[in-house]
Every structure is written in C-alpha cells, then in structure tokens.
Coordinates of C-alpha atoms in Angstrom, one line a residue:
M1 CA -19.9 16.0 27.0
N2 CA -19.7 12.6 25.3
Q3 CA -16.4 10.7 24.6
L4 CA -16.2 11.8 21.0
Q5 CA -16.8 15.6 22.1
C6 CA -14.7 15.5 24.9
R7 CA -12.0 14.3 22.1
E8 CA -12.8 17.0 20.0
R9 CA -12.1 19.5 22.5
L10 CA -8.8 18.1 23.4
V11 CA -7.8 18.0 19.8
S12 CA -8.8 21.6 19.5
F13 CA -6.5 22.6 23.1
F14 CA -3.5 21.0 21.4
E15 CA -4.4 23.2 18.0
S16 CA -4.2 26.1 20.1
P17 CA -1.2 28.2 20.5
A18 CA -2.2 29.3 23.9
S19 CA -2.2 26.0 25.3
Y20 CA 1.5 25.7 25.2
L21 CA 3.6 27.3 28.1
H22 CA 6.6 28.3 25.7
G23 CA 4.1 30.3 23.3
P24 CA 4.6 28.8 20.0
A25 CA 3.4 31.2 17.1
E26 CA 1.6 28.3 15.2
V27 CA 0.4 25.1 15.6
R28 CA 0.5 22.5 12.5
S29 CA -1.5 19.4 12.8
L30 CA -1.7 16.0 11.3
Q31 CA -3.1 12.8 11.6
T32 CA -2.9 9.1 11.1
H33 CA -5.2 6.6 11.6
I34 CA -4.2 5.9 15.3
S35 CA -2.5 9.3 16.1
W36 CA -2.4 13.1 16.4
V37 CA 0.7 15.0 15.8
F38 CA 1.1 18.8 17.0
I39 CA 3.8 20.5 15.9
A40 CA 4.3 23.6 18.4
S41 CA 7.9 24.7 17.5
P42 CA 10.4 23.7 19.1
F43 CA 8.6 20.7 20.5
V44 CA 6.2 18.3 19.0
F45 CA 3.4 16.6 20.6
K46 CA 1.7 13.4 20.1
L47 CA -1.4 12.3 21.1
K48 CA -2.8 8.3 20.5
K49 CA -6.3 8.0 19.5
P50 CA -8.8 6.0 21.6
V51 CA -8.5 3.3 18.9
N52 CA -8.8 -0.6 19.0
L53 CA -7.8 -2.0 15.5
G54 CA -7.0 -5.4 16.7
F55 CA -3.3 -5.2 16.0
V56 CA -3.4 -2.0 18.1
D57 CA -5.4 -1.1 21.4
F58 CA -5.1 2.5 22.9
S59 CA -8.5 2.1 24.1
S60 CA -7.8 3.1 27.7
L61 CA -6.4 5.9 29.8
E62 CA -3.8 3.3 31.1
K63 CA -2.9 1.7 27.8
R64 CA -2.4 4.8 26.3
R65 CA -0.3 6.2 29.1
H66 CA 1.7 2.7 28.8
F67 CA 2.2 3.1 25.1
C68 CA 3.2 6.4 25.2
Q69 CA 6.2 5.8 27.7
R70 CA 6.9 2.7 25.4
E71 CA 7.2 4.6 22.6
V72 CA 9.9 7.1 24.6
E73 CA 11.7 4.1 25.6
L74 CA 12.1 2.4 22.5
N75 CA 13.0 5.2 20.3
R76 CA 15.5 6.4 22.4
R77 CA 17.6 3.2 21.3
L78 CA 18.3 5.1 17.8
C79 CA 17.4 9.1 19.0
P80 CA 18.0 9.3 22.5
D81 CA 17.9 13.1 22.4
I82 CA 14.8 13.7 20.2
Y83 CA 12.1 12.0 22.7
L84 CA 12.1 14.1 25.9
G85 CA 9.5 12.2 27.9
V86 CA 5.5 11.4 28.3
V87 CA 3.3 14.6 29.3
P88 CA 0.2 14.4 31.1
I89 CA -2.6 16.4 30.4
Y90 CA -5.1 17.6 33.1
K91 CA -8.9 18.5 33.2
T92 CA -9.7 21.6 34.7
A93 CA -12.8 23.4 35.2
S94 CA -12.4 25.2 32.0
G95 CA -10.8 22.7 30.0
F96 CA -7.4 21.4 29.7
S97 CA -3.9 22.2 31.3
F98 CA -0.4 21.1 30.9
N99 CA 0.5 22.7 34.5
V100 CA -2.8 23.2 36.6
E101 CA -2.8 19.3 38.1
G102 CA -5.7 17.2 38.6
E103 CA -7.6 14.9 36.9
I104 CA -5.7 13.3 34.3
A105 CA -7.4 13.3 30.6
D106 CA -4.7 11.8 28.5
F107 CA -1.4 11.4 27.9
S108 CA 1.2 12.5 24.9
V109 CA 5.0 12.0 24.0
K110 CA 6.9 14.9 23.9
M111 CA 9.7 15.5 21.3
R112 CA 11.8 17.7 19.6
E113 CA 11.2 19.1 16.4
L114 CA 13.5 18.0 13.6
P115 CA 14.3 21.1 11.2
R116 CA 12.0 20.9 8.0
G117 CA 13.8 19.9 5.1
W118 CA 16.1 17.4 5.6
F119 CA 13.8 14.3 6.2
L120 CA 14.7 11.9 3.8
S121 CA 11.1 12.1 1.7
E122 CA 12.1 15.6 1.2
L123 CA 15.4 14.9 0.2
L124 CA 14.0 12.5 -2.2
A125 CA 11.6 15.0 -3.7
K126 CA 14.4 17.5 -4.5
E127 CA 16.5 14.4 -5.7
L128 CA 19.3 14.5 -3.4
V129 CA 19.4 10.8 -2.3
G130 CA 22.5 9.0 -3.5
E131 CA 25.0 6.5 -2.4
N132 CA 25.9 9.1 0.6
E133 CA 22.5 9.0 1.8
I134 CA 22.0 5.2 1.8
N135 CA 25.3 4.7 3.1
R136 CA 24.7 6.7 6.2
V137 CA 21.0 5.1 6.8
I138 CA 22.7 1.8 6.4
S139 CA 25.3 2.9 8.9
S140 CA 22.8 3.7 11.7
L141 CA 21.2 0.7 10.9
R142 CA 23.9 -1.6 11.6
R143 CA 25.0 -0.1 14.7
F144 CA 21.5 -0.5 15.6
Y145 CA 20.9 -4.0 14.9
E146 CA 24.1 -4.7 16.7
S147 CA 23.4 -3.7 19.7
E148 CA 20.1 -5.5 19.8
M149 CA 21.3 -8.9 20.3
P150 CA 18.2 -11.5 20.2
T151 CA 16.7 -13.6 22.7
P152 CA 14.6 -16.8 22.4
E153 CA 11.8 -15.1 22.2
I154 CA 12.3 -12.4 19.6
E155 CA 13.9 -15.1 17.7
A156 CA 10.6 -17.4 17.8
W157 CA 9.0 -14.5 15.7
G158 CA 11.1 -15.2 12.7
T159 CA 9.5 -18.9 12.1
P160 CA 6.7 -19.0 9.6
E161 CA 4.0 -20.1 12.5
K162 CA 4.7 -16.8 13.7
L163 CA 5.1 -14.7 10.8
K164 CA 1.7 -16.3 9.1
I165 CA 0.3 -14.6 12.7
S166 CA 0.6 -11.4 11.1
T167 CA 0.0 -11.7 7.5
D168 CA -3.3 -13.9 8.3
E169 CA -4.4 -11.0 10.3
N170 CA -3.6 -8.5 7.4
F171 CA -5.9 -10.7 5.1
A172 CA -8.7 -10.3 7.6
Q173 CA -8.4 -6.8 8.0
A174 CA -8.2 -6.1 4.5
K175 CA -10.8 -8.3 3.4
P176 CA -13.7 -5.6 3.9
F177 CA -12.0 -3.8 1.2
V178 CA -12.0 -6.4 -1.8
G179 CA -13.9 -4.6 -4.8
Q180 CA -13.1 -0.9 -3.3
T181 CA -9.2 -0.5 -3.1
I182 CA -8.2 -4.2 -3.8
S183 CA -9.7 -6.7 -6.1
S184 CA -10.4 -9.8 -5.6
A185 CA -8.2 -11.4 -7.9
A186 CA -5.4 -9.3 -6.6
F187 CA -6.3 -10.2 -3.0
E188 CA -6.6 -13.9 -3.5
T189 CA -2.9 -13.5 -5.7
I190 CA -0.9 -12.1 -2.4
R191 CA -2.7 -14.6 -0.5
H192 CA -1.7 -17.5 -2.6
F193 CA 2.0 -16.0 -2.9
T194 CA 2.4 -15.4 1.0
N195 CA 1.0 -19.0 2.1
S196 CA 3.4 -20.9 -0.4
V197 CA 6.3 -18.6 0.2
Y198 CA 5.9 -20.2 3.8
G199 CA 5.2 -23.6 2.8
M200 CA 8.4 -23.6 0.2
N201 CA 10.6 -22.2 2.7
E202 CA 10.8 -23.2 6.0
K203 CA 14.6 -24.2 5.7
R204 CA 15.4 -20.3 5.1
F205 CA 13.4 -19.4 7.4
Q206 CA 15.1 -21.5 10.0
E207 CA 18.3 -20.5 8.6
R208 CA 17.5 -16.8 9.3
I209 CA 16.9 -17.5 13.0
Q210 CA 20.3 -19.5 13.0
Q211 CA 22.2 -16.8 11.8
H212 CA 20.5 -14.7 14.3
R213 CA 18.9 -12.1 11.9
I214 CA 15.8 -12.0 13.8
R215 CA 16.3 -8.9 16.1
D216 CA 13.9 -6.0 18.0
C217 CA 14.0 -4.0 15.3
H218 CA 12.3 -0.6 14.0
G219 CA 9.1 -2.0 12.7
D220 CA 8.0 1.3 10.7
L221 CA 11.2 2.4 8.7
H222 CA 9.8 4.4 6.2
L223 CA 10.9 7.7 4.1
D224 CA 9.0 10.2 6.6
H225 CA 10.9 8.5 9.7
I226 CA 14.4 9.4 8.5
H227 CA 16.5 12.4 9.0
L228 CA 19.2 13.1 7.5
A229 CA 20.6 16.6 8.7
P230 CA 24.1 17.7 7.6
E231 CA 25.9 16.7 11.0
T232 CA 23.3 14.2 12.1
T233 CA 21.3 11.1 11.0
T234 CA 18.0 10.4 13.1
I235 CA 15.8 7.4 12.5
F236 CA 12.5 7.7 14.9
D237 CA 9.2 6.7 15.5
C238 CA 9.4 3.0 16.0
I239 CA 6.5 0.6 16.6
E240 CA 5.6 0.4 20.0
F241 CA 2.4 -0.8 20.5
N242 CA 2.8 -4.3 19.2
D243 CA 6.1 -6.2 20.1
R244 CA 5.9 -8.8 16.9
F245 CA 5.9 -5.8 14.6
R246 CA 9.5 -5.3 15.4
F247 CA 10.7 -8.7 16.5
I248 CA 11.2 -9.4 13.0
D249 CA 13.9 -10.0 10.3
V250 CA 16.3 -7.1 9.4
A251 CA 15.6 -7.9 5.9
N252 CA 11.7 -7.0 7.1
D253 CA 12.5 -4.0 8.4
L254 CA 14.8 -2.7 5.2
A255 CA 11.9 -3.9 3.0
F256 CA 9.7 -1.1 4.2
L257 CA 11.9 1.4 3.3
A258 CA 13.5 -0.4 0.1
M259 CA 9.2 -0.5 -0.9
D260 CA 8.8 3.1 0.0
F261 CA 11.6 4.1 -2.9
D262 CA 9.9 1.3 -5.3
F263 CA 6.5 3.3 -4.4
E264 CA 7.7 6.6 -5.6
G265 CA 9.5 5.4 -8.6
R266 CA 13.3 5.1 -7.5
S267 CA 13.6 1.2 -7.9
D268 CA 17.5 2.3 -8.3
L269 CA 17.8 3.5 -4.7
S270 CA 15.7 1.0 -3.4
N271 CA 18.1 -1.8 -4.9
L272 CA 21.2 0.3 -3.9
L273 CA 19.9 0.2 -0.2
L274 CA 19.6 -3.5 -0.2
R275 CA 22.3 -4.3 -2.0
T276 CA 24.4 -2.1 0.6
A277 CA 22.9 -3.8 3.6
A278 CA 23.5 -7.2 1.9
R279 CA 27.6 -6.2 1.6
E280 CA 27.7 -4.3 4.9
F281 CA 25.4 -6.9 7.2
R282 CA 27.7 -9.7 5.2
D283 CA 24.0 -10.9 4.5
D284 CA 23.6 -11.8 0.9
Q285 CA 20.4 -13.5 1.5
I286 CA 18.7 -10.3 2.1
L287 CA 18.2 -10.0 -1.5
R288 CA 16.6 -13.5 -1.6
V289 CA 13.8 -12.8 0.9
S290 CA 13.5 -8.9 0.3
D291 CA 10.6 -9.4 -2.5
F292 CA 8.1 -11.1 0.0
Y293 CA 8.9 -8.8 2.9
K294 CA 8.5 -6.0 0.4
C295 CA 5.1 -7.5 -0.6
Y296 CA 4.5 -8.0 2.9
R297 CA 5.3 -4.2 3.4
A298 CA 3.0 -2.6 0.6
F299 CA 0.1 -4.7 1.3
V300 CA -0.1 -3.6 5.3
R301 CA 0.4 0.1 3.9
G302 CA -2.6 -1.1 1.7
K303 CA -4.4 -1.9 4.8
V304 CA -3.8 1.1 6.5
E305 CA -4.6 3.5 3.9
S306 CA -7.8 1.8 3.3
I307 CA -8.8 1.9 7.2
Q308 CA -7.8 5.7 7.0
G309 CA -10.0 6.3 4.3
I310 CA -13.4 5.1 6.3
S311 CA -12.3 6.8 9.2
T312 CA -14.7 9.4 10.2
E313 CA -11.9 11.8 11.0
A314 CA -10.4 11.1 7.2
A315 CA -10.1 14.8 5.8
K316 CA -9.6 13.2 2.1
P317 CA -11.3 9.8 2.3
E318 CA -10.9 9.7 -1.7
E319 CA -7.2 10.2 -1.3
H320 CA -6.6 7.4 1.0
A321 CA -8.2 5.0 -1.2
K322 CA -6.6 5.7 -4.2
Q323 CA -3.2 5.5 -2.0
A324 CA -4.5 2.0 -1.1
A325 CA -5.1 1.0 -4.4
R326 CA -1.3 1.9 -5.6
Y327 CA 0.1 0.1 -2.6
F328 CA -2.1 -2.9 -3.5
R329 CA -0.9 -2.6 -7.0
L330 CA 2.7 -2.8 -5.7
A331 CA 1.6 -5.9 -3.3
L332 CA 0.6 -7.2 -6.5
R333 CA 3.6 -6.8 -8.6
Y334 CA 6.1 -8.4 -6.0
A335 CA 4.1 -11.4 -5.7
V336 CA 4.1 -12.0 -9.7
S337 CA 7.5 -10.2 -10.8
G338 CA 9.3 -9.6 -7.9
S339 CA 11.4 -6.1 -8.2
E340 CA 12.7 -7.6 -11.7
R341 CA 11.4 -5.6 -15.1
L342 CA 9.0 -8.0 -16.9
V343 CA 7.5 -8.0 -20.4
L344 CA 4.2 -10.2 -20.0
V345 CA 3.1 -11.4 -22.9
V346 CA -0.4 -12.4 -23.6
M347 CA -0.3 -14.5 -27.0
G348 CA -2.5 -16.6 -28.6
Q349 CA -5.0 -18.0 -31.3
V350 CA -7.7 -15.8 -32.5
G351 CA -10.6 -15.0 -30.4
T352 CA -9.3 -16.4 -27.4
G353 CA -9.7 -13.1 -25.2
K354 CA -6.0 -11.9 -25.5
T355 CA -6.7 -8.2 -25.6
S356 CA -9.5 -7.9 -22.9
V357 CA -7.6 -10.3 -20.6
A358 CA -4.3 -8.2 -21.5
R359 CA -6.2 -4.9 -20.5
Q360 CA -7.3 -6.4 -17.4
L361 CA -3.9 -7.5 -16.4
G362 CA -2.5 -4.0 -17.3
R363 CA -5.4 -2.4 -14.9
E364 CA -4.5 -4.8 -12.2
L365 CA -0.5 -4.4 -12.2
D366 CA -0.8 -0.7 -13.1
W367 CA 1.1 -1.2 -16.5
P368 CA 1.0 -0.3 -19.8
V369 CA -0.7 -2.6 -22.3
F370 CA 0.8 -2.4 -26.0
S371 CA -1.5 -4.4 -28.8
S372 CA -0.2 -5.8 -32.3
D373 CA -3.7 -4.8 -33.6
R374 CA -3.2 -1.0 -33.1
I375 CA 0.2 -0.8 -33.6
R376 CA -0.3 -2.3 -37.1
K377 CA -3.1 -0.1 -38.0
M378 CA -1.6 2.6 -36.7
L379 CA 1.6 2.1 -38.7
A380 CA -0.8 1.4 -41.6
G381 CA -2.7 4.8 -41.4
V382 CA -6.0 2.7 -41.2
P383 CA -9.0 4.0 -38.6
L384 CA -8.6 1.9 -35.7
T385 CA -12.2 0.8 -35.1
E386 CA -13.1 0.3 -38.8
R387 CA -12.3 -2.9 -40.3
T388 CA -9.9 -3.0 -43.1
P389 CA -11.3 -2.9 -46.6
R390 CA -10.4 -6.2 -48.3
K391 CA -8.1 -4.6 -51.1
R392 CA -5.9 -3.9 -48.5
R393 CA -5.8 -6.4 -46.3
G394 CA -3.2 -8.2 -48.0
E395 CA -0.8 -5.5 -47.6
L396 CA -1.9 -5.1 -43.7
Y397 CA -0.7 -8.6 -42.3
S398 CA 1.9 -9.3 -45.0
K399 CA 5.2 -10.8 -43.7
S400 CA 7.0 -7.4 -43.9
M401 CA 3.8 -5.4 -42.0
T402 CA 3.8 -8.2 -39.3
K403 CA 7.9 -7.9 -38.7
Q404 CA 7.5 -4.0 -38.6
T405 CA 4.5 -4.4 -36.4
Y406 CA 6.2 -6.6 -34.2
K407 CA 9.4 -4.6 -33.9
E408 CA 7.3 -1.3 -33.1
L409 CA 5.7 -3.4 -30.1
W410 CA 9.0 -4.2 -28.7
A411 CA 10.1 -0.4 -29.3
Q412 CA 7.2 1.1 -27.4
G413 CA 7.3 -1.9 -24.6
L414 CA 10.8 -1.1 -24.0
A415 CA 10.4 2.7 -23.8
A416 CA 7.8 2.0 -21.5
L417 CA 9.7 -0.1 -19.2
E418 CA 12.1 2.7 -17.6
A419 CA 8.9 4.0 -16.1
H420 CA 7.0 1.3 -15.2
R421 CA 9.2 -2.0 -14.3
G422 CA 6.6 -3.8 -16.4
V423 CA 4.4 -3.9 -19.6
V424 CA 1.9 -5.9 -21.3
L425 CA 2.2 -7.2 -25.0
D426 CA -1.2 -8.4 -26.7
A427 CA -0.1 -10.3 -29.8
T428 CA -1.0 -13.4 -31.2
F429 CA 2.8 -14.1 -31.6
S430 CA 1.8 -17.0 -34.2
S431 CA 5.2 -17.8 -35.6
R432 CA 8.1 -18.8 -33.9
A433 CA 10.2 -16.1 -35.6
D434 CA 8.4 -13.3 -34.1
R435 CA 8.5 -15.0 -30.5
E436 CA 12.4 -15.8 -31.5
F437 CA 12.8 -11.9 -32.0
L438 CA 11.0 -11.2 -28.8
R439 CA 13.1 -13.4 -26.7
E440 CA 16.2 -12.3 -28.2
K441 CA 15.6 -8.9 -27.5
C442 CA 14.5 -8.9 -24.1
T443 CA 18.0 -11.0 -23.6
E444 CA 20.0 -8.2 -24.9
S445 CA 17.9 -5.8 -22.8
N446 CA 18.4 -7.6 -19.7
V447 CA 14.7 -7.8 -19.5
R448 CA 12.5 -10.8 -17.9
L449 CA 10.3 -12.1 -20.3
Q450 CA 6.7 -14.4 -19.6
M451 CA 4.2 -15.7 -22.3
V452 CA 1.3 -16.7 -21.1
E453 CA -0.9 -18.8 -23.8
L454 CA -4.8 -18.6 -23.9
D455 CA -6.8 -21.4 -25.2
A456 CA -10.5 -21.7 -25.7
N457 CA -12.6 -24.2 -26.7
P458 CA -13.7 -23.9 -30.9
A459 CA -17.3 -23.1 -30.0
E460 CA -16.5 -20.6 -27.6
V461 CA -13.9 -18.8 -30.0
E462 CA -16.6 -18.9 -32.8
L463 CA -19.3 -17.2 -30.6
R464 CA -16.8 -14.3 -29.4
L465 CA -15.9 -13.6 -33.3
K466 CA -19.7 -13.2 -33.9
A467 CA -19.7 -11.1 -31.3
R468 CA -17.3 -8.7 -33.2
E469 CA -20.0 -8.4 -36.0
Q470 CA -22.2 -6.2 -33.8
S471 CA -19.3 -4.2 -32.1
M472 CA -18.8 -0.8 -32.6
G473 CA -15.4 -0.6 -31.0
E474 CA -13.3 -3.6 -32.5
I475 CA -9.9 -3.2 -33.5
S476 CA -9.0 -6.7 -34.9
D477 CA -10.2 -7.7 -38.6
A478 CA -10.2 -11.2 -37.5
R479 CA -14.0 -12.7 -38.3
V480 CA -15.4 -16.0 -38.2
E481 CA -14.6 -16.4 -42.2
D482 CA -11.2 -16.1 -41.2
L483 CA -10.9 -18.5 -38.4
K484 CA -10.0 -21.7 -40.5
K485 CA -6.6 -19.8 -42.6
L486 CA -5.6 -18.1 -39.3
N487 CA -5.6 -21.3 -37.0
A488 CA -3.8 -23.0 -39.7
A489 CA -0.9 -20.4 -39.8
Y490 CA -0.5 -20.8 -35.9
E491 CA 2.8 -22.2 -35.0
S492 CA 2.5 -24.1 -31.5
P493 CA 4.6 -22.6 -29.3
S494 CA 6.5 -25.9 -27.9
E495 CA 9.6 -24.4 -28.3
L496 CA 9.1 -21.9 -25.1
S497 CA 8.0 -24.9 -22.7
P498 CA 8.2 -25.4 -19.8
D499 CA 8.6 -21.7 -19.0
L500 CA 5.2 -20.7 -21.2
I501 CA 2.3 -20.4 -19.2
K502 CA -1.0 -22.1 -20.6
V503 CA -4.6 -20.8 -18.9
S504 CA -8.0 -21.5 -20.1
A505 CA -9.7 -18.5 -21.7
N506 CA -13.2 -20.1 -21.4
D507 CA -14.9 -18.7 -18.7
S508 CA -14.7 -14.6 -17.9
V509 CA -12.3 -12.3 -18.2
S510 CA -12.1 -11.8 -14.1
D511 CA -11.8 -15.7 -13.8
T512 CA -9.1 -16.0 -16.3
V513 CA -6.9 -12.6 -15.3
K514 CA -7.5 -14.1 -12.0
A515 CA -5.7 -17.8 -13.1
V516 CA -3.1 -15.9 -15.1
L517 CA -2.0 -14.1 -11.8
L518 CA -2.1 -17.1 -9.7
R519 CA 0.1 -18.9 -12.2
L520 CA 2.3 -16.5 -12.3
S521 CA 2.9 -15.9 -8.6
E522 CA 3.6 -19.5 -8.5
K523 CA 6.6 -19.2 -11.2
Q524 CA 7.8 -16.3 -8.8
L525 CA 8.1 -18.6 -6.2
Q526 CA 10.5 -21.3 -8.5

C-alpha cells in the first residue's frame, strides 16, 4: 500500500462512526489546506496532512506528533477546557484503531465540540453581531494579550526585517498564481505598497516594540475561530505550526478579524472592532497600522485559497479560485485606498483611454464604474452605441445637459458607495466648475476623492479616434473632427495640484492601469 492509499484509508477510518469508542451517530468532515477535521459529537478530531508548504511542515510522523502537542498547549491559553489532548492512531491487521496498541500510524488532536449556531460567522450571517459581541471578543483578547508578556526574542519579530520574511515568503508563494487568481498589476502594487511601508515607517515599527505591542498572539483570528455562547466566549485554533506567525503586533492579530468583517461586507463592524480595541488597549496607533496589516491578512488568505484550489483533494477548486480572487482584490483595495470610502475619477482629454482604463480599474478593485457618456445618452434617450445625430448634438452637449449629467453621475456613484466602499467615475471633467461640484459633494458626504488625469500624445489620440469609426460598440460621440474644439474647451485641472495624479496613457491599457494603481498606493502612504 502506497502512502496516498494509506492516507485515504486513514481518512475513511476517521469518517466512519464505527471507529469511535463513544459511538457517534454520524461523522461530519471538512478540510483545509493543512488538516482534516472530523466532527464526531460530542468530540472533534483534527488530523494533520503530511504536507510541506514551506511555511508549514507536517511531512513526518514526528513533526505531526510535535505540532499536535503544540496545538493543545498553545490553545489551552485561551480555552483550557476545549483541548482534551493528543490521541494516537494505531495500525492493526484490519486497518486502524484508537485503542488496540501497536505501531503508531498517526496522531490527532481531540477537542470538545462547540455547539453550532454560536460561531461568530454564524451570528454574523443572522445579523446578530453588534457592540455587545465585539466587546466580548475584545475583553477576552485584552486579558489574553496582557497575560502574554513579550520576551526579547518575541519582540524582535516586530522589526521590518523580520516582518519582511513573512511578506516576502507570501509574494514568492503567490507568484505562480499571477494571471490566475491575481493580476500582475495587483501583485506588483501590493508588493510595492508593502515594501514601501517598511521603508517609510521604521520609526513606527520601533515604537510598537518599545510599547510592548508585540506579543505571542493567536495568529489566526477570524470569524470561524470565535464562539460566543450565551455564557462563554471561546477563541480557539491558534497557529501552532510556525512561531513567527504568532509573534506579532496585537494590531496584526486583530487585523485578521477586521479584514474578515470587511470581506463579508461589514466594514461597520471592522471599524467598531478596531476603535474598541484602540480604546480598551489604550493604543490609538492600532488605527494607523491596521490597513497595512489588513492588506497582509487578505493577501495571505488569497494565497491559501489559491493553494487549496490546486490541491488534489480540493472538492470544488473553482470555488477556492473565486474566493482567492476576492481576497486578492480586497488586499489591493487596502493598498490603494485603505479602509476609507473612495471616489476614484478617471478624467482627461478626449481619446486618452479613460473608459478602457476606468473599466479595468473597476475589475481590479471590484468597484462599479459609472460613465458620463453612458449617463448622458440615457438621460437624453439616445441609443448607447449609435452616434448622436448631428442635429441633436447641440442639445446633448449643452451646458444644462452637461450639468444634469454630472449630477446624475455623482448620484449613482454615491448610491453605490454604500455597498462597495469605492466607485470609479469615467468622465472628461473638462470644466473647473464640474470638478468643484464633485469636490464639494465628496466633502459634504465625508468621502475621499482622488482624481487621475490621463494624458496621451496627439498622434496616439488621433489613432484611437480614427479606430472609433470602425467600432460597433462605441458609446462616445467624439471623433477626429471634434478634437480641436474639444481640446480648446478643456480647462487644465491646475487647481487640483498637488493632489492630482497624472499618468501617461500612451502605452497599453494594462500598463496604464498598473501605473495608476502604483501611484494610488504611493498616495496611500503619504
């Protein structure tokens, strides 16, 4: 029998109710990229996979025994009554057994089962998470962090040099997935943002160490690892397989849970969690470093989901790939806009590629895109992909219609912000009045505004406008014969300096999008 067959039979042994001494009615199983979990009520058994992924190594029996023991020891810090011990599984003539001693086949962690319905993920799905639940979590974590006094060895992992070991590892391990679950532009932007944070914030990282914010933490603090029964708060399943994933800033630990809330569309709870922690821990700096750590956490989840998607044991690889792409897009949003709501405007003269760039930015960030060309024609009742008849162009491009178009552009963008936290607006914004209107509206709504002006050389613009003559799906009415008049009407956005981002759009759309994302990440660091 080869190792794969032996492993399959061992999994089958755990999946059979007849294998257990307490005789469960059924056994439910689930798996991650590194473990199998078998729920045999009222107990749970966790079997580590014989994998070596670089950041985790369970490849030998002795290593699995060691890390089973470490899992029990470390998790008893937060939930001493849940982790019952390490259970050996023996080989027998007929298969495997928990109680017939002989050669040991493997080890598992035995736990008490936590009642269903009270996991934080379940409560969130039922919209039962609010201030009280957040306070319970923070209260438990505060006691835990205070009990874990840091040593010099632990605090050393708060330096940029040590942190970079983990982030460099992530980028190396995620690189094979570029073009599959993450785009090249997103990958390069997140890496640029991460490494720039280290270079620009050396003092801040040192201050976190001096304030003793680096502790032996949980390391895997997400929704499914928190259980809030009426009388008990249980936080379980911390990282046992790699100490550097636990020797972290408490802000890093909390960022995982905050990111999870963001991922589920509950940025209100993410913000509440971090504000409550900042108050209870007397640590206002948590709010200053949380976006960096949330970006790191989302990227890790994207990597892990990508790895699970190519596993031979993956039941639904396409679902893992889909989730990975969502996490990577969330990581990108942290890198370019943090946790604030953002109105991202792609503006510029005719023919600079605004619409193509805006659409691609929308796909990269998973944000809706609103186009003034589209809105203008819809308001006027003109078919989108038909060029407006000459006799109606005066009406369609009048000052009053332009004003109405920009009002509707803003209204649609603002409505979408509630669900998406960010929108992309595609419009020329050729007049200072239109730009001032948008700036005032963003200020009134407490929304951050970032305008990006695209620029292309005249020869390239002319080529693009000529190509429109052959396009069947073009919404814009502008053509080569309109170029001189439109350029003369374009008022330079000098009033936006130095906040305006100017990007050359002479190259491909993908190159332009990558340049925009990199510039946005640099703005985020200021």
